[in-house]
Short mmCIF file of C-alpha atoms (C1' of nucleotides) in Angstrom, two decimals:
data_model
loop_
_atom_site.label_atom_id
_atom_site.label_comp_id
_atom_site.label_asym_id
_atom_site.label_seq_id
_atom_site.Cartn_x
_atom_site.Cartn_y
_atom_site.Cartn_z
CA UNK P 1288 24.18 5.16 -2.39
CA UNK P 1289 20.67 3.82 -2.76
CA UNK P 1290 18.22 6.48 -3.87
CA UNK P 1291 15.40 7.01 -1.43
CA UNK P 1292 12.52 9.42 -1.36
CA UNK P 1293 10.29 9.64 1.66
CA UNK P 1294 7.04 10.99 0.29
CA UNK P 1295 6.64 8.76 -2.72
CA UNK P 1296 7.47 5.74 -0.58
CA UNK P 1297 5.14 6.56 2.31
CA UNK P 1298 2.27 7.93 0.28
CA UNK P 1299 0.91 6.14 -2.76
CA UNK P 1300 -2.17 7.58 -4.40
CA UNK P 1301 -3.00 4.19 -5.91
CA UNK P 1302 -3.49 2.69 -2.44
CA UNK P 1303 -6.97 3.57 -1.31
CA UNK P 1304 -7.29 5.64 1.83
CA UNK P 1305 -8.15 3.78 5.04
CA UNK P 1306 -8.72 4.95 8.60
CA UNK P 1307 -5.39 3.63 9.86
CA UNK P 1308 -3.19 6.36 8.47
CA UNK P 1309 -2.75 10.01 7.58
CA UNK P 1310 -0.14 11.52 5.36
CA UNK P 1311 1.14 14.99 4.77
CA UNK P 1312 4.39 15.90 3.04
CA UNK P 1313 7.26 14.72 5.20
CA UNK P 1314 5.12 12.88 7.75
CA UNK P 1315 3.12 9.69 7.85
CA UNK P 1316 1.00 8.62 10.80
CA UNK P 1317 0.33 4.90 10.63
CA UNK P 1318 -0.98 2.36 13.11
CA UNK P 1319 0.38 -1.17 13.39
CA UNK P 1320 -0.46 -4.33 15.17
CA UNK P 1321 2.76 -6.12 16.00
CA UNK P 1322 3.29 -9.04 18.35
CA UNK P 1323 0.07 -8.50 20.28
CA UNK P 1324 0.53 -4.77 20.64
CA UNK P 1325 -1.25 -1.85 19.05
CA UNK P 1326 1.20 0.82 18.02
CA UNK P 1327 0.81 4.36 16.82
CA UNK P 1328 3.74 5.30 14.62
CA UNK P 1329 4.95 8.55 13.13
CA UNK P 1330 7.39 8.33 10.25
CA UNK P 1331 9.21 11.50 9.42
CA UNK P 1332 11.48 12.53 6.63
CA UNK P 1333 14.84 13.58 8.06
CA UNK P 1334 17.34 14.37 5.31
CA UNK P 1335 15.97 11.59 3.11
CA UNK P 1336 16.19 9.12 5.92
CA UNK P 1337 13.29 7.80 7.93
CA UNK P 1338 12.82 8.60 11.57
CA UNK P 1339 10.30 6.51 13.45
CA UNK P 1340 8.51 7.44 16.65
CA UNK P 1341 6.46 4.73 18.33
CA UNK P 1342 3.56 5.30 20.71
CA UNK P 1343 2.31 2.52 22.94
CA UNK P 1344 0.44 2.29 26.23
CA UNK P 1345 2.96 -0.17 27.57
CA UNK P 1346 6.68 -0.16 27.91
CA UNK P 1347 8.45 -1.57 24.86
CA UNK P 1348 11.51 -3.75 25.34
CA UNK P 1349 14.56 -3.33 23.10
CA UNK P 1350 13.98 -6.75 21.51
CA UNK P 1351 10.48 -5.75 20.55
CA UNK P 1352 11.65 -2.48 19.07
CA UNK P 1353 14.35 -4.29 17.12
CA UNK P 1354 12.01 -6.82 15.64
CA UNK P 1355 9.46 -4.15 14.80
CA UNK P 1356 12.12 -2.01 13.15
CA UNK P 1357 13.23 -4.95 11.04
CA UNK P 1358 9.65 -5.56 10.05
CA UNK P 1359 9.30 -1.96 8.94
CA UNK P 1360 12.47 -2.28 6.86
CA UNK P 1361 10.93 -5.32 5.24
CA UNK P 1362 7.46 -3.95 4.62
CA UNK P 1363 8.63 -0.72 3.03
CA UNK P 1364 11.59 -2.36 1.25
CA UNK P 1365 13.93 0.13 2.87
CA UNK P 1366 16.98 -1.98 2.04
CA UNK P 1367 16.08 -2.56 -1.57
CA UNK P 1368 18.67 -1.42 -4.07
CA UNK P 1369 16.95 0.05 -7.10
CA UNK P 1370 20.06 1.10 -8.98
CA UNK P 1371 20.07 -1.74 -11.49
CA UNK P 1372 16.40 -1.17 -12.28
CA UNK P 1373 17.06 2.52 -12.76
CA UNK P 1374 20.14 1.94 -14.90
CA UNK P 1375 18.33 -0.40 -17.22
CA UNK P 1376 15.10 1.49 -17.69
CA UNK P 1377 15.63 5.18 -17.08
CA UNK P 1378 15.64 5.61 -20.85
CA UNK P 1379 12.38 3.76 -21.37
CA UNK P 1380 9.72 6.01 -22.80
CA UNK P 1381 7.08 5.44 -20.13
CA UNK P 1382 8.87 3.84 -17.19
CA UNK P 1383 11.83 6.20 -17.56
CA UNK P 1384 9.53 9.15 -17.02
CA UNK P 1385 8.03 7.47 -13.98
CA UNK P 1386 11.50 6.80 -12.59
CA UNK P 1387 12.37 10.43 -13.03
CA UNK P 1388 9.23 11.64 -11.27
CA UNK P 1389 9.30 9.05 -8.52
CA UNK P 1390 13.02 8.72 -7.99
CA UNK P 1391 13.67 6.84 -4.78
CA UNK P 1392 10.22 5.31 -4.45
CA UNK P 1393 10.33 1.90 -2.82
CA UNK P 1394 7.64 -0.64 -3.48
CA UNK P 1395 6.02 -2.36 -0.50
CA UNK P 1396 3.03 -1.96 1.75
CA UNK P 1397 2.42 -1.19 5.40
CA UNK P 1398 0.10 -4.07 6.17
CA UNK P 1399 0.70 -7.65 7.22
CA UNK P 1400 -0.49 -10.53 5.07
CA UNK P 1401 -3.65 -10.96 7.12
CA UNK P 1402 -4.45 -7.27 6.96
CA UNK P 1403 -3.75 -7.06 3.28
CA UNK P 1404 -6.06 -10.02 2.70
CA UNK P 1405 -8.91 -8.13 4.34
CA UNK P 1406 -8.18 -5.15 2.11
CA UNK P 1407 -7.92 -7.35 -0.96
CA UNK P 1408 -11.30 -8.95 -0.24
CA UNK P 1409 -12.92 -5.61 0.37
CA UNK P 1410 -11.61 -4.38 -2.99
CA UNK P 1411 -13.27 -7.13 -4.95
CA UNK P 1412 -16.02 -6.34 -7.34
CA UNK P 1413 -16.77 -2.81 -6.26
CA UNK P 1414 -15.67 0.76 -6.47
CA UNK P 1415 -13.15 2.56 -4.26
CA UNK P 1416 -15.87 4.46 -2.46
CA UNK P 1417 -17.56 1.29 -1.31
CA UNK P 1418 -14.27 -0.38 -0.41
CA UNK P 1419 -13.47 2.53 1.88
CA UNK P 1420 -16.90 2.33 3.50
CA UNK P 1421 -16.56 -1.41 4.15
CA UNK P 1422 -13.08 -1.02 5.58
CA UNK P 1423 -14.26 1.77 7.85
CA UNK P 1424 -17.16 -0.31 9.20
CA UNK P 1425 -14.84 -3.21 9.87
CA UNK P 1426 -12.44 -0.96 11.78
CA UNK P 1427 -15.29 0.48 13.82
CA UNK P 1428 -16.49 -2.98 14.83
CA UNK P 1429 -13.30 -4.94 15.31
CA UNK P 1430 -10.41 -2.49 15.28
CA UNK P 1431 -9.01 -0.37 18.07
CA UNK P 1432 -9.11 3.41 17.99
CA UNK P 1433 -5.70 4.78 18.91
CA UNK P 1434 -5.14 8.37 19.87
CA UNK P 1435 -1.63 9.76 19.65
CA UNK P 1436 0.03 12.97 18.61
CA UNK P 1437 -3.39 14.57 18.41
CA UNK P 1438 -4.61 12.07 15.79
CA UNK P 1439 -7.25 9.40 16.09
CA UNK P 1440 -6.52 6.39 13.92
CA UNK P 1441 -7.87 2.87 13.75
CA UNK P 1442 -5.62 -0.09 14.30
CA UNK P 1443 -6.31 -3.52 12.84
CA UNK P 1444 -7.66 -6.34 14.95
CA UNK P 1445 -5.45 -9.37 15.21
CA UNK P 1446 -5.65 -12.48 13.05
CA UNK P 1447 -8.12 -14.92 14.58
CA UNK P 1448 -9.95 -12.25 16.49
CA UNK P 1449 -13.12 -12.80 14.46
CA UNK P 1450 -13.35 -16.35 15.74
CA UNK P 1451 -16.47 -15.57 17.77
CA UNK P 1452 -17.99 -13.31 15.17
CA UNK P 1453 -20.68 -14.95 13.06
CA UNK P 1454 -21.00 -14.69 9.31
CA UNK P 1455 -24.43 -13.17 9.91
CA UNK P 1456 -22.93 -10.40 12.00
CA UNK P 1457 -20.38 -9.69 9.29
CA UNK P 1458 -23.17 -9.64 6.75
CA UNK P 1459 -24.98 -6.99 8.72
CA UNK P 1460 -22.02 -4.72 8.01
CA UNK P 1461 -22.98 -4.62 4.35
CA UNK P 1462 -19.89 -6.35 3.12
CA UNK P 1463 -22.03 -8.77 1.14
CA UNK P 1464 -20.78 -12.19 0.10
CA UNK P 1465 -17.32 -11.13 1.26
CA UNK P 1466 -18.47 -11.93 4.81
CA UNK P 1467 -17.91 -15.61 4.15
CA UNK P 1468 -14.45 -14.98 2.70
CA UNK P 1469 -13.32 -12.89 5.66
CA UNK P 1470 -14.68 -15.40 8.14
CA UNK P 1471 -12.95 -18.33 6.46
CA UNK P 1472 -9.67 -16.43 6.16
CA UNK P 1473 -9.76 -15.39 9.79
CA UNK P 1474 -10.40 -19.01 10.80
CA UNK P 1475 -7.51 -20.12 8.64
CA UNK P 1476 -5.14 -17.83 10.53
CA UNK P 1477 -6.65 -18.75 13.89
CA UNK P 1478 -5.95 -22.40 13.09
CA UNK P 1479 -2.32 -21.58 12.23
CA UNK P 1480 -2.68 -22.98 8.73
CA UNK P 1481 -0.49 -20.28 7.25
CA UNK P 1482 2.67 -18.55 8.41
CA UNK P 1483 3.50 -15.28 6.69
CA UNK P 1484 7.10 -15.29 7.84
CA UNK P 1485 7.84 -18.79 6.64
CA UNK P 1486 6.11 -18.05 3.36
CA UNK P 1487 8.43 -15.10 2.77
CA UNK P 1488 11.28 -17.54 2.38
CA UNK P 1489 9.59 -19.60 -0.34
CA UNK P 1490 9.76 -19.03 -4.06
CA UNK P 1491 7.10 -17.31 -6.12
CA UNK P 1492 5.30 -20.44 -7.29
CA UNK P 1493 5.12 -21.89 -3.80
CA UNK P 1494 3.80 -18.62 -2.41
CA UNK P 1495 1.21 -18.40 -5.15
CA UNK P 1496 0.03 -21.94 -4.50
CA UNK P 1497 -0.31 -21.31 -0.77
CA UNK P 1498 -2.13 -18.02 -1.25
CA UNK P 1499 -4.61 -19.48 -3.72
CA UNK P 1500 -5.63 -21.99 -1.07
CA UNK P 1501 -7.19 -19.14 0.85
CA UNK P 1502 -10.92 -18.99 0.36
CA UNK P 1503 -11.68 -15.79 -1.48
CA UNK P 1504 -8.29 -15.36 -3.10
CA UNK P 1505 -8.27 -15.77 -6.86
CA UNK P 1506 -6.07 -14.72 -9.77
CA UNK P 1507 -6.68 -11.00 -9.33
CA UNK P 1508 -6.03 -10.81 -5.61
CA UNK P 1509 -3.07 -13.17 -5.62
CA UNK P 1510 -0.80 -10.97 -7.66
CA UNK P 1511 -1.48 -7.96 -5.47
CA UNK P 1512 -0.37 -10.09 -2.55
CA UNK P 1513 2.72 -11.39 -4.31
CA UNK P 1514 3.84 -7.90 -5.15
CA UNK P 1515 2.80 -5.80 -2.18
CA UNK P 1516 3.26 -8.29 0.64
CA UNK P 1517 5.88 -10.68 -0.69
CA UNK P 1518 7.80 -8.20 -2.82
CA UNK P 1519 7.99 -10.35 -5.92
CA UNK P 1520 8.72 -8.40 -9.09
CA UNK P 1521 9.49 -11.10 -11.60
CA UNK P 1522 6.05 -11.81 -12.98
CA UNK P 1523 3.28 -10.26 -14.99
CA UNK P 1524 0.70 -12.68 -16.20
CA UNK P 1525 -2.70 -11.51 -15.10
CA UNK P 1526 -4.45 -8.36 -16.20
CA UNK P 1527 -8.08 -7.87 -15.34
CA UNK P 1528 -10.23 -6.04 -17.88
CA UNK P 1529 -10.31 -2.74 -16.01
CA UNK P 1530 -6.53 -2.82 -15.59
CA UNK P 1531 -6.11 -3.60 -19.25
CA UNK P 1532 -7.89 -0.37 -20.16
CA UNK P 1533 -5.53 1.63 -17.99
CA UNK P 1534 -2.35 -0.10 -19.05
CA UNK P 1535 -3.11 0.27 -22.70
CA UNK P 1536 -3.61 3.98 -22.10
CA UNK P 1537 -0.39 4.38 -20.13
CA UNK P 1538 1.77 2.33 -22.47
CA UNK P 1539 -0.07 2.90 -25.74
CA UNK P 1540 -0.09 -0.84 -26.29
CA UNK P 1541 -3.15 -2.80 -27.29
CA UNK P 1542 -4.62 -4.92 -24.47
CA UNK P 1543 -3.77 -8.37 -25.78
CA UNK P 1544 -0.16 -7.40 -26.47
CA UNK P 1545 0.54 -6.05 -23.00
CA UNK P 1546 1.92 -9.17 -21.39
CA UNK P 1547 4.36 -9.68 -24.23
CA UNK P 1548 5.27 -5.99 -24.20
CA UNK P 1549 6.31 -6.26 -20.58
CA UNK P 1550 8.92 -8.90 -21.31
CA UNK P 1551 11.32 -6.03 -21.94
CA UNK P 1552 11.39 -5.30 -18.22
CA UNK P 1553 12.70 -8.76 -17.44
CA UNK P 1554 12.83 -9.63 -13.75
CA UNK P 1555 11.59 -6.13 -12.94
CA UNK P 1556 8.27 -6.44 -14.77
CA UNK P 1557 6.06 -5.83 -11.79
CA UNK P 1558 8.26 -3.02 -10.49
CA UNK P 1559 7.93 -1.33 -13.86
CA UNK P 1560 4.17 -1.66 -13.62
CA UNK P 1561 4.24 -0.18 -10.13
CA UNK P 1562 6.24 2.83 -11.24
CA UNK P 1563 3.96 3.41 -14.19
CA UNK P 1564 0.84 3.15 -12.00
CA UNK P 1565 2.03 5.52 -9.36
CA UNK P 1566 3.09 8.02 -11.95
CA UNK P 1567 -0.45 8.48 -13.19
CA UNK P 1568 -2.50 9.28 -10.10
CA UNK P 1569 -4.98 11.20 -12.20
CA UNK P 1570 -6.21 7.92 -13.62
CA UNK P 1571 -7.45 6.77 -10.25
CA UNK P 1572 -9.80 9.68 -9.92
CA UNK P 1573 -11.87 8.25 -12.72
CA UNK P 1574 -12.28 4.82 -11.14
"C1'" DC U 1106 -39.61 3.05 -10.01
"C1'" DA U 1107 -36.90 -1.01 -12.15
"C1'" DT U 1108 -32.83 -2.87 -13.99
"C1'" DC U 1109 -28.06 -3.87 -14.30
"C1'" DA U 1110 -23.07 -4.05 -14.19
"C1'" DG U 1111 -19.19 -3.75 -11.27
"C1'" DG U 1112 -11.35 -2.89 -9.21
"C1'" DG U 1113 -13.93 -11.33 -8.37
"C1'" DC U 1114 -14.53 -15.60 -6.66
"C1'" DC U 1115 -16.68 -20.02 -5.87
"C1'" DC U 1116 -19.20 -23.76 -7.38
"C1'" DT U 1117 -21.59 -26.58 -10.61
"C1'" DG U 1118 -22.26 -29.07 -14.83
"C1'" DC R 534 -13.76 -24.32 -19.19
"C1'" DA R 535 -18.28 -21.71 -19.27
"C1'" DG R 536 -21.57 -19.50 -16.78
"C1'" DG R 537 -24.66 -18.44 -12.87
"C1'" DG R 538 -25.01 -16.60 -8.20
"C1'" DC R 539 -23.57 -13.59 -4.81
"C1'" DC R 540 -24.42 -8.35 -1.66
"C1'" DC R 541 -24.69 -3.93 -2.27
"C1'" DT R 542 -24.41 0.61 -4.67
"C1'" DG R 543 -24.78 3.94 -8.04
"C1'" DA R 544 -25.72 4.89 -12.86
"C1'" DT R 545 -29.35 4.91 -16.32
#
DNA sequence: CATCAGGGCCCTG
DNA sequence: CAGGGCCCTGAT
């Protein structure tokens, strides 16, 4: 039996709040863009299983629903077996505590590669407050407002949809130098130069190489992508200064010894980091 | 009011 | 490989 907990999987305090979702205990409203359709989804906790209700303004064929369901399983790692990770590290001083508190939390992220790239760019070099503001403006200009179940939530635009949007227009949205990054990334997708689904089948190094080709993606953003979008856990080799401060607090290990310290978590290094992060939500309030 | 660093990245030398 | 520039915001 694979442990699973709804709330800690579908609500992560460390992910900054965007206009495409709402959470309350037992329920998550989340929009998706999947195969040319905007969807409003409600996930509900039913006896520690996930029920999914999909809203759409067109009729959805069984094939579509199947492929979307599989995608959801992938994005939220619903088939991931955590038992080995738990067995090995439930006695660890820090991670063991996190495992206890967050038992059944799956890693993963609701957004596609393209969407996550936008978020990653918007996160760069600024505080959470500003990231949220930029994301909101982008939704209001290029997203679609969906109304379902009494909620109004923004849905992402599709990759390539910014083709006719100028860098100047993006600049006017106060996203700064990131305008150029977003434009170039959108073009890259429009030109079919990257395929998220093919990339999922490649190994970590190959994925990293491909992702670093994207204009605006550097060492800090790439590991977020590798973990959240590509579900790689077997790495831990980049810590930015602000992260270092937090990690050394959480683990009581001096900054320059952190990477070595994490060797103890073997192929689960990044999963261990994730558990530790999510177990200290109070830290994020100070960022 | 002015100045400056910030949850990076790109480009240049 | 080091360091400046980038857009904006909020802290000082």
